[in-house]
Short mmCIF file of C-alpha atoms in Angstrom, two decimals:
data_model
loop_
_atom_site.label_atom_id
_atom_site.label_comp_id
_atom_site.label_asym_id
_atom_site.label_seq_id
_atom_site.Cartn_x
_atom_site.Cartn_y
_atom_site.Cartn_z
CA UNK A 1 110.10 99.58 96.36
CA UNK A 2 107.58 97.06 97.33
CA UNK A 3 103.88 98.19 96.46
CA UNK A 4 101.68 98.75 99.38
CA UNK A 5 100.26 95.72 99.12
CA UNK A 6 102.36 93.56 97.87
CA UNK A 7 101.79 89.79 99.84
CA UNK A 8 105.80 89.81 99.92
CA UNK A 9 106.70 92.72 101.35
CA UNK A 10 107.62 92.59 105.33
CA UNK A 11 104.63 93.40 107.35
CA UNK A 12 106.17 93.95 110.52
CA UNK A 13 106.18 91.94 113.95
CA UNK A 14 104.69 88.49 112.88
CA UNK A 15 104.36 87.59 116.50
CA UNK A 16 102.47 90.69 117.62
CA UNK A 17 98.64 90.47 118.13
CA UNK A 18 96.43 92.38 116.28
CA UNK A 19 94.24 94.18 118.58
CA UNK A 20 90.64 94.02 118.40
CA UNK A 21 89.03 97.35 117.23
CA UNK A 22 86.60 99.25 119.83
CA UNK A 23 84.80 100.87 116.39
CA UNK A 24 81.56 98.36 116.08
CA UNK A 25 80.86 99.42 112.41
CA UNK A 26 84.07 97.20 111.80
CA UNK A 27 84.43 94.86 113.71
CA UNK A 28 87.18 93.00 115.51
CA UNK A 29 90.32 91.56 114.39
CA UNK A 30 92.05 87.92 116.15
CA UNK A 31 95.06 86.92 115.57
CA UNK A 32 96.56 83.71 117.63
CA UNK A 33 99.40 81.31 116.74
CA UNK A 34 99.06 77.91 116.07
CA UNK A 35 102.01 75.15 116.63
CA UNK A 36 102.21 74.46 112.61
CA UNK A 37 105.85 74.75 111.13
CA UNK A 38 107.33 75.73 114.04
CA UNK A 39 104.57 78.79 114.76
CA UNK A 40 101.84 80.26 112.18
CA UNK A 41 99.78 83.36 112.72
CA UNK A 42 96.29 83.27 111.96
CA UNK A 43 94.48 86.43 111.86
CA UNK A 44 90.44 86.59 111.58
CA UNK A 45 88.29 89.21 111.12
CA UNK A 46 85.07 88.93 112.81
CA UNK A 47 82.35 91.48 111.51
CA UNK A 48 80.10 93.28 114.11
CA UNK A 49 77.01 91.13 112.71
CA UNK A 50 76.60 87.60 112.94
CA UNK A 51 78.91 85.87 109.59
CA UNK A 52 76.86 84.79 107.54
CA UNK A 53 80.06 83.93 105.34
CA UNK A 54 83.42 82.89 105.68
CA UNK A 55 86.48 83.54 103.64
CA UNK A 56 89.55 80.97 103.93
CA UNK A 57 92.74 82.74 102.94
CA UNK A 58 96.05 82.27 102.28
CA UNK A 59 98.74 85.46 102.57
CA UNK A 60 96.64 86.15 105.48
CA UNK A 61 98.43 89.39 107.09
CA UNK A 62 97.00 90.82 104.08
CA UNK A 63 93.88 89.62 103.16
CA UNK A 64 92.82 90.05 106.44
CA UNK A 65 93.48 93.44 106.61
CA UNK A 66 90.37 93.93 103.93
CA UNK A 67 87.72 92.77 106.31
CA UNK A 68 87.10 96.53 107.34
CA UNK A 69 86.32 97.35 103.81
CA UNK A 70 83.53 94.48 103.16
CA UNK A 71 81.46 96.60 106.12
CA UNK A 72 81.94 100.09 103.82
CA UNK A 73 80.90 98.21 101.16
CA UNK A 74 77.31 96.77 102.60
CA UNK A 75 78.20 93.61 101.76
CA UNK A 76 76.85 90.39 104.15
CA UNK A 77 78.68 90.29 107.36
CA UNK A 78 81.83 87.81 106.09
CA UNK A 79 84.63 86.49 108.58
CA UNK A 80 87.97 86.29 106.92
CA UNK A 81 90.16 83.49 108.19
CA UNK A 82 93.54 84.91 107.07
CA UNK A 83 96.51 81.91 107.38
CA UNK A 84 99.46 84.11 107.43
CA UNK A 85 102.58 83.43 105.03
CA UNK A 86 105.62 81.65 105.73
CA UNK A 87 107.83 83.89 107.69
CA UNK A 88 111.47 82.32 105.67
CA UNK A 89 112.90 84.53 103.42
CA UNK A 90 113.33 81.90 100.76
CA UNK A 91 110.46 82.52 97.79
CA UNK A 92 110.20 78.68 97.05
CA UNK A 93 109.34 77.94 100.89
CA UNK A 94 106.37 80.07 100.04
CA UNK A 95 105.70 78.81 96.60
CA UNK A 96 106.14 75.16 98.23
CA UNK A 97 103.10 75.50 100.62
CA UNK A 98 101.12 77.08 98.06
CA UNK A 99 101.37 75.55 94.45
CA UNK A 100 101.01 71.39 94.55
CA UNK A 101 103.61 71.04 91.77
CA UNK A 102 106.64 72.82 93.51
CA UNK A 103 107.43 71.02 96.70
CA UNK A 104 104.59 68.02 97.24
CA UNK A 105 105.30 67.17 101.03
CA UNK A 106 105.52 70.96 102.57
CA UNK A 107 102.23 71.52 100.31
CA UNK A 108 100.18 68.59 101.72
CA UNK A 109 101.53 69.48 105.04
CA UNK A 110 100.25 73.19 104.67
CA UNK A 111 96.94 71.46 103.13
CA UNK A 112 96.12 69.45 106.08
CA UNK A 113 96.86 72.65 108.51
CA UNK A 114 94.50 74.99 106.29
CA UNK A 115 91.79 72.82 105.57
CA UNK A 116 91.46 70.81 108.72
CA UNK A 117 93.12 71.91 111.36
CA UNK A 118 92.17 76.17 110.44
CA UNK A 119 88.64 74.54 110.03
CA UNK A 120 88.21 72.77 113.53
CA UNK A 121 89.69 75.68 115.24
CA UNK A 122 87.25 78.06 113.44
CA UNK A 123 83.80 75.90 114.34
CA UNK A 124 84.99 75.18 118.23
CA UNK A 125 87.02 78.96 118.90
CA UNK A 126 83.95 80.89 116.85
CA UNK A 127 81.06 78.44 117.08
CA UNK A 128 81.09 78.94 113.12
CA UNK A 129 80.02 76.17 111.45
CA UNK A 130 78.54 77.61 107.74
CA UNK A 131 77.90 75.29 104.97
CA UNK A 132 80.07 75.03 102.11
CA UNK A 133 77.63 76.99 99.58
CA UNK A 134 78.83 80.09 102.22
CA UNK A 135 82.51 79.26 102.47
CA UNK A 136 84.89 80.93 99.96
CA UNK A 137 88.85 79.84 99.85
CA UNK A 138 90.63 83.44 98.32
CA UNK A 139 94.38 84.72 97.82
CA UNK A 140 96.46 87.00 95.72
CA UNK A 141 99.83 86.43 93.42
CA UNK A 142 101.03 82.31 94.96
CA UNK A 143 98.42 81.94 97.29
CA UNK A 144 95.82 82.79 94.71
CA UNK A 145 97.45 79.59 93.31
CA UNK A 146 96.64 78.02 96.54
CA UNK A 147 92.84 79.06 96.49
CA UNK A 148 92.86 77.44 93.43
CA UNK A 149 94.25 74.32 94.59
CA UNK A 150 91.41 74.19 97.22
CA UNK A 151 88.61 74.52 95.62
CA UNK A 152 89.67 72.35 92.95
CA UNK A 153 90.95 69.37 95.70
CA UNK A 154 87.95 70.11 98.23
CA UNK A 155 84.66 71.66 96.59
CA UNK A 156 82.83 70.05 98.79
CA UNK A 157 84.15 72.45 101.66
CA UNK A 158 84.93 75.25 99.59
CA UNK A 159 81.91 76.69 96.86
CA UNK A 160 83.59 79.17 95.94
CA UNK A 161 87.39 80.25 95.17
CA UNK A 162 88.72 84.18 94.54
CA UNK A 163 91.81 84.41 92.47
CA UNK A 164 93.85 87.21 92.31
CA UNK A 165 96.93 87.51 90.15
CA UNK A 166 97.57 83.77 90.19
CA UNK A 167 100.86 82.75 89.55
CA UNK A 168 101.70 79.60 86.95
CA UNK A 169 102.94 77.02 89.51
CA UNK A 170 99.64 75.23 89.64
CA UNK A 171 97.93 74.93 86.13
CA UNK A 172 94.49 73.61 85.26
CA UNK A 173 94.84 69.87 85.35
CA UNK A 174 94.00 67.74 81.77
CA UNK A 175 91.36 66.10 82.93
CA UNK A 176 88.75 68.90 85.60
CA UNK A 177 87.07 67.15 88.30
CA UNK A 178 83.10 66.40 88.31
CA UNK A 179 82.82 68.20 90.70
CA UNK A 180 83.79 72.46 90.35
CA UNK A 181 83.71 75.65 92.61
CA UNK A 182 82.34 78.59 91.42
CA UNK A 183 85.59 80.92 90.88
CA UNK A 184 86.30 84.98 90.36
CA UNK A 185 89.37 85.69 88.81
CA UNK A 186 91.50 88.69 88.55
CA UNK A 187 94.50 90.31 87.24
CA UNK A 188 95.85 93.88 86.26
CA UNK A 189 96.51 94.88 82.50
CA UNK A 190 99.78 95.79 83.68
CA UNK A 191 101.02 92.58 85.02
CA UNK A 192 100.67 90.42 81.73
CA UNK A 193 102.17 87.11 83.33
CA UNK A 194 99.44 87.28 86.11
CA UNK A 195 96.78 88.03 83.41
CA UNK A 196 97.93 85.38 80.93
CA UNK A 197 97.10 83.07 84.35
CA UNK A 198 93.98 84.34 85.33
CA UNK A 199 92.56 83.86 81.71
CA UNK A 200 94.15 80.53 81.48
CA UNK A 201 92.04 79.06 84.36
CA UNK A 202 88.78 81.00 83.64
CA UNK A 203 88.54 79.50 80.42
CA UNK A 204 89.59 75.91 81.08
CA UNK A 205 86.87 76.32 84.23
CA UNK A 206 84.11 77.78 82.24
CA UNK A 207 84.70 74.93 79.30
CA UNK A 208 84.63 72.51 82.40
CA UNK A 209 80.99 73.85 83.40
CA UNK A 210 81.83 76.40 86.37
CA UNK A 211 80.91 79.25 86.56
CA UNK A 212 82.92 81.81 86.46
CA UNK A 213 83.71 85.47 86.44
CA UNK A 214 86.94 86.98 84.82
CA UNK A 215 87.67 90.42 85.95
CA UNK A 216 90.29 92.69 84.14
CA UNK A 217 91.54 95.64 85.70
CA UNK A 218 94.10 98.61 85.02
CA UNK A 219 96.47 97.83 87.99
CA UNK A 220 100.03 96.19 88.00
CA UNK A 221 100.55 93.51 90.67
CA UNK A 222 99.86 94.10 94.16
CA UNK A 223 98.25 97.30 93.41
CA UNK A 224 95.25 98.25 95.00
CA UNK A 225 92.81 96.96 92.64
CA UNK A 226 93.38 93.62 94.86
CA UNK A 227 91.39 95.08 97.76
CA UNK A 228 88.81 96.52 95.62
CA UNK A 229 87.72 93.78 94.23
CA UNK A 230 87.74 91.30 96.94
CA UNK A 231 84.71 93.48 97.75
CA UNK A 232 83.26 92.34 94.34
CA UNK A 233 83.64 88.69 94.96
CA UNK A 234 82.49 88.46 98.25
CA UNK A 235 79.41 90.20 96.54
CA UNK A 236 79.39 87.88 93.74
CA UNK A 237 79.30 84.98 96.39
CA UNK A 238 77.40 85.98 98.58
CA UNK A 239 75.26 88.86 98.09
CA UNK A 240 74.61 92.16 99.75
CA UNK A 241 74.11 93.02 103.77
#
């Protein structure tokens, strides 16, 4: 059985919308789809304040989800921009978009979807247009992989990247660019592969200059440490409400 939150398991009607919540202590939730690969979901949370920060995700019919628990928390009012996964039921499809290495056209085609066109849409459809030092690219298990891959390819857009569980696809390059995000990584004690990951990058980013934040927790992967702290780095990033 699938963990709760696993980014794999089947969330359901990909096609529905997600309906915006009447509740103003959390906020709303949009979700639209966008012509890319033949139809991609986008989901955003919008908090009830102003954003004063934006997250970029991949495996967005998760991440998404979380944007409910950044208002519990106190944290500064943060919209999540959740891209959600590929819908085919191949694994490398998903591993293609996400890690550089594995398939370079489909990931330069997702690329150019996340990064530009998810980045247009957000500044003329929101009228959110927040410099890069309050923009945040995040994702769990492959996409964390992804985040990765964006805020090493475009730290100018993206200060700083959350890392959860990253898988070993995409691997800190032999020579780090001048230029690094700020990155919080994470993995569970009981998911050694993922952890092994996490550490790798942290230290070849910290010997690289970055600063960074490694976060082990007592969790196995997709458990709901995940959730938790996503709070923690949009803290870290950003600060408090």
């Amino acid at each position: 059985m699938a963990p709760a939150d696993d980014p794999d398991r089947d969330s359901g009607d990909e096609s529905a919308p997600v309906a915006p919540r009447a509740n103003p202590v959390v906020g709303e939730y949009v979700t639209e789809t966008f012509d890319y690969d033949g139809g991609r979901n986008v989901t955003v949370y919008l908090p009830p304040d102003r954003p004063e920060a934006v997250v970029f995700a991949g495996d967005g019919q998760l991440i998404s989800r979380w944007g409910a628990c950044l208002e519990a928390a106190g944290v500064v009012p943060t919209m999540i921009v959740g891209a959600h996964r590929v819908t085919s039921e191949d694994e490398m499809v998903r591993l293609g978009e996400y890690s550089p290495p594995i398939d370079p056209a489909r990931f330069a085609a997702h690329e150019q979807f996340f990064v530009h066109s998810l980045g247009e849409w957000v500044r003329s459809r929101f009228g959110a247009a927040l410099p890069a030092e309050r923009t945040a690219v995040a994702g769990v298990s492959a996409s964390a992989e992804l985040s990765l891959a964006m805020g090493m390819r475009h730290p100018a857009r993206y200060r700083a990247v959350f890392a959860a569980s990253p898988g070993a696809g995409y691997r800190p390059p032999a020579v780090m660019p001048e230029m690094l995000p700020r990155a919080y990584l994470t993995a569970g004690t009981l998911e050694p592969f993922f952890l092994e990951n996490a550490i790798r990058w942290a230290e070849a980013l910290r010997i690289a200059g970055a600063d960074v934040v490694m976060s082990e927790c007592v969790g196995d992967h997709g458990d709901p440490f995940w959730q938790a702290e996503f709070v923690r780095m949009v803290r870290w990033a950003f600060g408090p409400g």
